[in-house]
Coordinates of C-alpha atoms and ligand atoms in Angstrom, one line a residue:
M1 CA 0.0 0.0 0.1
T2 CA 1.5 3.4 -1.1
T3 CA 0.1 6.8 -0.1
S4 CA 0.8 10.4 -1.0
T5 CA -0.9 13.7 -0.4
A6 CA -0.7 16.7 -2.3
L7 CA -1.9 20.3 -2.1
A8 CA -2.8 22.5 -5.3
H9 CA -4.2 26.0 -5.7
P10 CA -6.9 27.1 -8.2
N11 CA -5.8 29.7 -10.7
I12 CA -7.4 32.6 -12.4
A13 CA -6.7 33.0 -16.3
F14 CA -5.6 36.3 -17.5
I15 CA -5.4 35.2 -21.2
K16 CA -8.2 32.5 -21.6
Y17 CA -8.1 28.8 -22.7
W18 CA -11.3 28.3 -24.6
G19 CA -11.6 25.5 -27.3
N20 CA -9.4 22.4 -28.0
R21 CA -8.0 21.0 -31.0
D22 CA -8.2 17.7 -29.5
N23 CA -10.8 17.2 -26.8
E24 CA -9.6 13.7 -25.6
L25 CA -5.8 15.1 -25.2
R26 CA -6.9 18.5 -24.1
L27 CA -4.8 20.2 -26.6
P28 CA -6.0 23.8 -26.7
V29 CA -6.3 26.1 -29.6
N30 CA -4.5 28.7 -27.9
G31 CA -1.7 29.3 -25.2
S32 CA -3.0 31.0 -21.8
I33 CA -1.5 32.8 -19.0
S34 CA -2.9 32.8 -15.4
M35 CA -1.9 33.2 -11.6
N36 CA -2.3 30.9 -9.0
L37 CA -4.6 31.9 -6.0
D38 CA -3.0 31.7 -2.5
G39 CA -5.1 30.6 0.5
L40 CA -7.7 28.6 -1.7
F41 CA -6.6 25.1 -2.1
T42 CA -7.5 21.5 -2.7
K43 CA -5.8 18.7 -0.7
T44 CA -5.7 15.2 -2.2
T45 CA -4.7 11.9 -0.8
V46 CA -4.3 8.8 -3.3
T47 CA -3.7 5.5 -1.7
F48 CA -3.1 2.6 -4.1
N49 CA -4.4 -0.8 -2.2
S50 CA -6.0 -4.2 -2.8
S51 CA -9.6 -2.8 -3.2
K52 CA -11.7 -4.0 -6.3
Q53 CA -12.4 -0.4 -7.7
D54 CA -11.1 3.2 -7.5
S55 CA -13.2 5.2 -5.0
L56 CA -13.5 8.9 -4.7
S57 CA -14.6 11.1 -1.8
I58 CA -14.8 14.9 -2.1
N59 CA -15.2 16.9 1.2
N60 CA -16.4 13.7 2.8
S61 CA -19.0 12.6 0.4
E62 CA -18.6 9.8 -1.9
V63 CA -18.6 10.7 -5.7
K64 CA -19.6 8.1 -8.5
G65 CA -20.4 8.4 -12.0
K66 CA -18.9 10.8 -14.3
G67 CA -16.7 12.5 -11.4
L68 CA -15.2 9.1 -10.5
E69 CA -14.7 8.2 -14.3
R70 CA -12.7 11.5 -14.9
V71 CA -10.5 10.6 -11.9
S72 CA -9.9 7.0 -12.9
Y73 CA -9.0 8.2 -16.4
I74 CA -6.0 9.9 -14.7
L75 CA -5.3 7.1 -12.5
D76 CA -5.3 4.7 -15.6
I77 CA -2.5 7.0 -17.2
V78 CA -0.6 6.8 -14.0
R79 CA -0.8 3.0 -13.5
K80 CA 0.4 2.6 -17.2
M81 CA 3.4 4.9 -16.5
A82 CA 4.3 3.2 -13.2
N83 CA 3.5 -0.3 -14.7
I84 CA 1.1 -1.1 -11.7
N85 CA -2.4 -2.5 -11.4
E86 CA -3.6 -1.5 -8.0
K87 CA -6.9 0.3 -7.6
A88 CA -6.9 3.5 -5.7
E89 CA -8.9 5.4 -3.0
V90 CA -8.8 9.1 -3.6
T91 CA -9.8 11.6 -0.7
S92 CA -10.0 15.2 -1.5
E93 CA -11.2 18.4 0.2
N94 CA -11.6 22.1 -1.0
N95 CA -11.3 24.9 1.5
F96 CA -13.2 27.3 -1.0
P97 CA -17.1 27.0 -1.5
A98 CA -18.1 24.8 -4.1
G99 CA -19.9 27.0 -6.7
A100 CA -18.1 29.9 -5.9
G101 CA -17.2 30.4 -9.4
I102 CA -13.8 29.4 -8.9
A103 CA -12.7 26.7 -11.1
S104 CA -12.2 23.7 -8.7
S105 CA -11.1 21.3 -11.5
A106 CA -7.9 23.2 -11.9
A107 CA -6.6 22.6 -8.3
A108 CA -8.5 19.3 -8.3
F109 CA -6.6 17.6 -11.2
A110 CA -3.2 19.4 -10.3
A111 CA -3.4 17.8 -6.7
L112 CA -4.5 14.6 -8.3
A113 CA -1.7 14.4 -10.7
L114 CA 0.9 15.0 -8.2
S115 CA -0.5 12.9 -5.2
A116 CA -1.4 9.8 -7.7
S117 CA 2.1 9.9 -9.5
K118 CA 4.0 10.2 -6.1
A119 CA 1.9 7.3 -4.6
A120 CA 2.6 5.1 -7.6
G121 CA 6.4 5.7 -7.2
L122 CA 7.0 7.9 -9.9
N123 CA 9.0 11.3 -9.8
L124 CA 7.9 13.3 -12.6
S125 CA 9.3 16.6 -13.6
E126 CA 7.2 19.8 -13.5
S127 CA 6.4 19.6 -17.2
E128 CA 5.5 15.9 -17.1
L129 CA 3.1 16.7 -14.2
S130 CA 1.8 19.6 -16.1
K131 CA 0.8 17.4 -19.0
L132 CA -0.5 14.8 -16.8
A133 CA -2.9 17.3 -14.9
R134 CA -3.9 18.8 -18.5
R135 CA -5.3 15.5 -19.2
G136 CA -7.9 15.9 -16.4
S137 CA -8.6 19.4 -16.7
G138 CA -7.0 21.8 -19.3
S139 CA -6.6 24.6 -16.7
A140 CA -5.0 22.3 -14.1
S141 CA -1.8 22.1 -16.3
R142 CA -1.3 25.9 -15.1
S143 CA -1.8 24.8 -11.3
I144 CA 1.3 22.8 -11.2
P145 CA 4.0 25.6 -11.5
S146 CA 4.4 28.4 -9.2
G147 CA 3.1 32.1 -9.3
F148 CA 2.4 33.5 -12.8
V149 CA 2.0 30.8 -15.3
E150 CA 1.9 30.3 -19.1
W151 CA 0.6 27.2 -20.8
Q152 CA 2.1 27.0 -24.3
M153 CA -0.4 25.2 -26.7
G154 CA 2.6 23.2 -28.1
K155 CA 2.9 21.4 -31.4
S156 CA 1.8 18.0 -29.9
E157 CA 0.9 16.1 -26.8
E158 CA 4.5 16.2 -25.9
D159 CA 5.1 20.1 -25.6
S160 CA 1.7 21.3 -24.4
F161 CA 2.5 22.1 -20.8
A162 CA 2.7 25.0 -18.5
F163 CA 5.8 26.7 -16.8
S164 CA 6.3 29.7 -14.5
I165 CA 7.1 33.2 -16.2
A166 CA 7.4 34.9 -12.8
D167 CA 7.5 33.6 -9.1
V168 CA 4.9 34.4 -6.3
K169 CA 7.0 37.5 -5.0
H170 CA 7.4 39.2 -8.4
W171 CA 4.3 41.3 -8.2
N172 CA 1.8 41.9 -5.5
L173 CA -1.4 41.4 -7.3
V174 CA -4.7 40.5 -5.5
D175 CA -7.7 38.9 -6.9
C176 CA -11.0 40.1 -5.3
I177 CA -13.7 37.6 -6.4
A178 CA -17.1 39.1 -6.4
V179 CA -19.6 36.2 -6.0
V180 CA -22.8 37.4 -7.6
S181 CA -24.3 33.7 -8.0
S182 CA -23.4 30.3 -6.3
A183 CA -25.8 28.6 -8.4
H184 CA -24.1 25.5 -10.3
K185 CA -23.5 26.6 -13.8
K186 CA -25.8 24.8 -16.6
T187 CA -23.0 24.4 -19.1
G188 CA -19.5 23.3 -17.9
S189 CA -16.3 24.3 -19.4
T190 CA -15.8 20.8 -21.1
E191 CA -19.1 21.2 -23.0
G192 CA -18.2 24.9 -23.8
H193 CA -14.8 24.0 -25.4
A194 CA -16.4 21.5 -27.5
I195 CA -18.8 24.1 -29.2
A196 CA -16.4 26.9 -29.2
G197 CA -15.6 26.4 -32.9
T198 CA -19.4 26.9 -33.8
S199 CA -18.9 30.6 -33.2
P200 CA -17.7 32.4 -36.3
L201 CA -15.8 34.9 -33.7
Q202 CA -13.5 31.9 -32.5
S203 CA -11.2 31.8 -35.4
A204 CA -10.4 35.6 -35.1
R205 CA -9.9 35.3 -31.4
V206 CA -7.5 32.3 -31.9
A207 CA -5.6 34.2 -34.8
D208 CA -5.0 37.0 -32.5
T209 CA -3.7 35.1 -29.5
T210 CA -0.2 35.7 -30.0
R211 CA -0.7 39.4 -29.7
R212 CA -2.7 39.2 -26.5
L213 CA -0.2 36.8 -24.9
D214 CA 2.9 39.0 -25.6
I215 CA 1.0 42.0 -24.3
C216 CA -0.1 40.2 -21.3
R217 CA 3.4 38.4 -20.4
N218 CA 5.2 41.9 -20.9
A219 CA 2.8 43.7 -18.6
I220 CA 3.3 40.9 -15.7
L221 CA 7.2 41.1 -16.3
K222 CA 7.1 44.9 -16.3
K223 CA 4.6 45.3 -13.6
D224 CA 2.5 47.6 -15.8
F225 CA -0.8 47.5 -14.2
E226 CA -2.8 49.9 -16.6
T227 CA -1.4 47.6 -19.8
F228 CA -2.4 44.4 -17.8
A229 CA -5.9 45.7 -16.8
N230 CA -6.9 46.7 -20.4
I231 CA -5.6 43.3 -21.9
I232 CA -7.3 41.1 -19.3
E233 CA -10.6 42.8 -19.7
H234 CA -10.2 42.8 -23.7
D235 CA -9.4 39.0 -23.5
S236 CA -12.2 38.1 -21.2
D237 CA -14.6 40.1 -23.3
M238 CA -13.3 38.2 -26.5
M239 CA -14.0 34.8 -24.8
H240 CA -17.4 35.8 -23.7
A241 CA -18.2 37.1 -27.2
V242 CA -17.4 33.8 -28.6
M243 CA -19.4 31.9 -25.7
M244 CA -22.5 34.3 -26.6
T245 CA -22.2 33.4 -30.2
S246 CA -21.8 29.7 -30.1
N247 CA -24.4 27.3 -30.9
P248 CA -26.1 26.6 -28.6
P249 CA -25.4 30.1 -27.3
L250 CA -23.7 30.4 -23.8
M251 CA -24.5 33.5 -21.7
Y252 CA -22.7 33.3 -18.3
W253 CA -23.2 37.0 -17.2
Q254 CA -25.9 38.1 -14.8
S255 CA -26.8 41.7 -14.7
A256 CA -24.8 42.2 -11.5
T257 CA -21.8 40.9 -13.4
V258 CA -22.2 43.8 -16.0
E259 CA -22.7 46.2 -13.3
I260 CA -19.4 45.4 -11.7
F261 CA -17.7 45.9 -15.1
H262 CA -19.0 49.4 -15.3
Q263 CA -17.9 50.1 -11.7
V264 CA -14.3 48.6 -12.3
R265 CA -13.8 50.7 -15.3
E266 CA -15.1 53.9 -13.5
W267 CA -12.9 53.3 -10.5
R268 CA -9.9 52.8 -12.9
K269 CA -10.8 55.9 -14.8
N270 CA -10.8 57.5 -11.3
G271 CA -7.2 56.5 -10.4
L272 CA -7.8 53.0 -8.5
P273 CA -5.9 50.4 -10.2
V274 CA -8.3 47.6 -10.8
G275 CA -9.4 45.3 -13.8
Y276 CA -11.8 42.6 -14.3
T277 CA -11.9 39.0 -15.8
V278 CA -14.6 36.4 -15.9
D279 CA -14.3 32.6 -16.3
A280 CA -17.4 30.3 -17.3
G281 CA -19.6 31.8 -14.8
A282 CA -21.2 34.9 -13.6
N283 CA -18.7 36.0 -10.8
V284 CA -16.2 38.6 -11.4
H285 CA -12.5 38.3 -10.6
V286 CA -11.3 41.9 -9.9
L287 CA -7.6 42.3 -10.0
C288 CA -5.8 44.9 -8.1
L289 CA -2.4 45.9 -6.6
G290 CA -2.2 44.4 -3.0
E291 CA -2.2 47.8 -1.3
Y292 CA -5.6 48.5 -2.8
A293 CA -7.1 45.1 -1.8
K294 CA -9.0 46.3 1.2
E295 CA -10.6 49.3 -0.6
V296 CA -11.6 47.1 -3.7
E297 CA -13.0 44.5 -1.2
K298 CA -15.1 47.3 0.4
R299 CA -16.3 48.9 -2.6
L300 CA -17.4 45.3 -4.2
R301 CA -19.3 44.5 -0.9
E302 CA -21.4 47.7 -1.2
L303 CA -22.7 46.9 -4.7
N304 CA -26.0 45.4 -5.2
G305 CA -26.0 41.6 -6.3
V306 CA -22.6 40.9 -4.7
K307 CA -23.3 38.2 -2.2
D308 CA -19.8 37.7 -0.9
V309 CA -16.1 38.6 -1.9
L310 CA -13.2 36.2 -1.6
V311 CA -9.6 37.9 -1.5
A312 CA -6.5 35.8 -2.7
G313 CA -3.0 36.8 -3.5
V314 CA -0.4 35.0 -5.8
G315 CA -0.1 31.5 -4.9
G316 CA 2.8 28.8 -5.3
G317 CA 2.8 25.7 -7.2
A318 CA 1.4 22.3 -6.5
K319 CA 3.4 20.5 -3.5
I320 CA 3.6 17.3 -1.6
I321 CA 2.5 17.8 1.9
Ligands
DP6_1 C1 -13.0 29.8 -18.8 O1 -9.9 23.7 -17.8 O2 -12.3 24.0 -16.8 O3 -11.7 29.0 -17.0 O4 -10.3 21.0 -19.5 O5 -12.9 20.8 -19.9 O6 -11.6 20.8 -17.6 P1 -11.7 21.4 -18.9 O7 -11.9 22.8 -18.9 P2 -11.3 24.0 -18.0 O8 -11.6 25.3 -18.8 C2 -11.3 26.5 -18.3 C3 -11.8 27.6 -19.0 C4 -11.9 28.9 -18.4 C5 -10.6 29.7 -19.0 C6 -9.2 29.4 -18.4 O9 -9.1 28.9 -17.2 O10 -8.2 29.5 -19.1

């Protein structure tokens, strides 16, 4: 019996991953950039033992069906790599509320890739771990390295992995997450990726990715907040334009989402360094410089429709604990 426990943080994408060129391998149609979210984490323990089937428990409740299948898919890859046959018991806990609009799959599959490979006796490199996590959830590839991270789309399965472009201490950015809806989203990312190509806007968005990646990467490296805020809003708006014009159309925003966009732009015009980005949900991630986080949190809490605000700084990479 071999066991291992790993911890990983969720991440927020600044340049978004939306659409795959290979859904099975999760090879994306474009590169992406993100930051890990400190304080929020998933902790996962994997034990290979003599049980007859894989089992999964999340926050003390047993998961079967699709959730378990997705985990077994990763365990199968690990078993093949390590040349073992044992089934595994997987127990996982998140310290952030489910349905808070924070992609739990990124932290979950990063923690699973690390704990499962260690428990199987493998010592994978960071890029190998990132590729393994990617097979479970694309964005999980970015929760393996530390701090500010870029996932290169790669030419093949072999070079589609993420790496750190700047470490945790590089820039004191804070994500103030305005929760406007805790309802479970109707269409998950996996289904969304599969229909991204039905939007006539997707090819233009993809063709323009290198430009956005370069602007965002440089803004992070130079700590140029104004450029950073403009490019993350632009990229998020482009992804949502694709979502809204897909077949079937995906509309993740609520009226409170749009109200926050207007406020954030107004605040920035008046000198407060803030910028927004939204994933496949209604909640708004408002990025700011660390010294303004208290003020941003206070202003967000005063807005109609904001139910809660979670605050997270820059997080480290996935680690064994
Ligand atoms: C909008 O990584 O959750 O958050 O690979 O199907 O699990 P799967 O999708 P996922 O997609 C993330 C979409 C996004 C943008 C991003 O995080 O880059």
